[in-house]
Amino acid sequence: AVPTGVSLNVERTGPNVLVQTGLLSIRTGSQAMAHVPALMIQTLINHANRSDINGNLLGVLVDTPTGVTGLTTQIPTDSIRTMANRPGTGFEISSDIAGVRFDNKALQAITDQSASDIVTMSVEEVPLSTLTDELKEKVSGNKVYQLTVKSGNKVISDFKGGFATVTIPYTLKEGENPHAVVVWYLNYKGDTESVRGSYVADLKAVVFTVNHFSYFLIKHDPVKFTDIPDNAWYKNAVDFIAARTI
């Protein structure tokens, strides 16, 4: 049975059957903070187990205050372990700030590396003033996001063969080519590496998939070609590949 006051939503998209519920957050400075209780995760699992649903994706939709630039979500480690032990099950946190979907292998990796009874997942826009001069030059005023998973004081950055799919709202500026919007991983040396992702017009967001968390830069990075007509059937593909230096 669904506990009193808990509302559940079921969405079927392709191979995924999402069982989702809502959650309020509170403002802490410029960030939003949400706590997912164990009962909420168990309720999602119980509903997903119904024979008429067979859900393979559990989700929490977090309502965030206006004006915040990041979201931190805390989840009991045992709840993540329960989801990881359910074959094929993924977990996603959605909000107006960002969305993060962990596949089953990533959940297992987080559980295996946990060092406390709470796991903290964060998405935060990084103030450009905190970057080094070298990074500021590479970033060129574009937005940088820090994605973090922590268990106690332990940072869990490697998903051990698992993946997280991240969705971050992005508004195209006038004249920007959506095929040239690129996500770059900022590595520990300050170098940039292209990651698998793109701008998705229907979502008005950038969606990218990674096997670890770190700092990520979203940037319009077009490459101009004088020998390719604007109406060429292959122009979008060329723009996409060139922007990512593939």
Short mmCIF file of N, CA, C and O in Angstrom, two decimals, residues 24-28 31-35 62 70-74 120:
data_model
loop_
_atom_site.label_atom_id
_atom_site.label_comp_id
_atom_site.label_asym_id
_atom_site.label_seq_id
_atom_site.Cartn_x
_atom_site.Cartn_y
_atom_site.Cartn_z
N LEU A 24 9.95 17.76 -1.42
CA LEU A 24 10.28 19.16 -1.21
C LEU A 24 11.73 19.30 -0.76
O LEU A 24 12.30 18.41 -0.14
N SER A 25 12.33 20.44 -1.08
CA SER A 25 13.68 20.75 -0.61
C SER A 25 13.64 22.06 0.17
O SER A 25 12.65 22.79 0.14
N ILE A 26 14.73 22.33 0.87
CA ILE A 26 14.84 23.59 1.59
C ILE A 26 16.05 24.34 1.06
O ILE A 26 16.99 23.75 0.52
N ARG A 27 16.02 25.65 1.20
CA ARG A 27 17.13 26.49 0.76
C ARG A 27 18.20 26.54 1.84
O ARG A 27 17.91 26.77 3.02
N THR A 28 19.44 26.32 1.42
CA THR A 28 20.60 26.49 2.31
C THR A 28 21.58 27.38 1.57
O THR A 28 22.35 26.91 0.73
N GLN A 31 22.03 27.05 -2.28
CA GLN A 31 21.76 25.67 -2.66
C GLN A 31 20.41 25.19 -2.13
O GLN A 31 19.86 25.75 -1.18
N ALA A 32 19.90 24.13 -2.77
CA ALA A 32 18.72 23.44 -2.26
C ALA A 32 19.17 22.12 -1.64
O ALA A 32 20.09 21.48 -2.15
N MET A 33 18.52 21.73 -0.57
CA MET A 33 18.87 20.50 0.13
C MET A 33 17.61 19.63 0.26
O MET A 33 16.55 20.12 0.67
N ALA A 34 17.75 18.34 -0.10
CA ALA A 34 16.62 17.42 0.01
C ALA A 34 17.08 16.14 0.70
O ALA A 34 18.20 15.67 0.48
N HIS A 35 16.21 15.58 1.52
CA HIS A 35 16.49 14.33 2.23
C HIS A 35 15.47 13.30 1.77
O HIS A 35 14.26 13.50 1.94
N VAL A 62 12.37 16.55 -7.28
CA VAL A 62 12.61 17.48 -6.17
C VAL A 62 12.13 18.88 -6.57
O VAL A 62 12.53 19.42 -7.60
N GLY A 70 22.19 25.10 -7.12
CA GLY A 70 22.66 23.74 -6.92
C GLY A 70 21.67 22.94 -6.10
O GLY A 70 20.78 23.50 -5.45
N LEU A 71 21.80 21.62 -6.18
CA LEU A 71 20.92 20.74 -5.41
C LEU A 71 21.76 19.63 -4.78
O LEU A 71 22.56 18.97 -5.46
N THR A 72 21.58 19.45 -3.47
CA THR A 72 22.21 18.36 -2.74
C THR A 72 21.12 17.45 -2.21
O THR A 72 20.18 17.92 -1.56
N THR A 73 21.25 16.16 -2.52
CA THR A 73 20.25 15.18 -2.10
C THR A 73 20.92 14.10 -1.26
O THR A 73 21.93 13.53 -1.67
N GLN A 74 20.36 13.83 -0.09
CA GLN A 74 20.89 12.80 0.79
C GLN A 74 19.97 11.59 0.81
O GLN A 74 18.74 11.73 0.92
N THR A 120 25.49 11.30 -0.24
CA THR A 120 25.13 12.66 -0.64
C THR A 120 25.46 12.87 -2.11
O THR A 120 26.60 12.65 -2.53
#
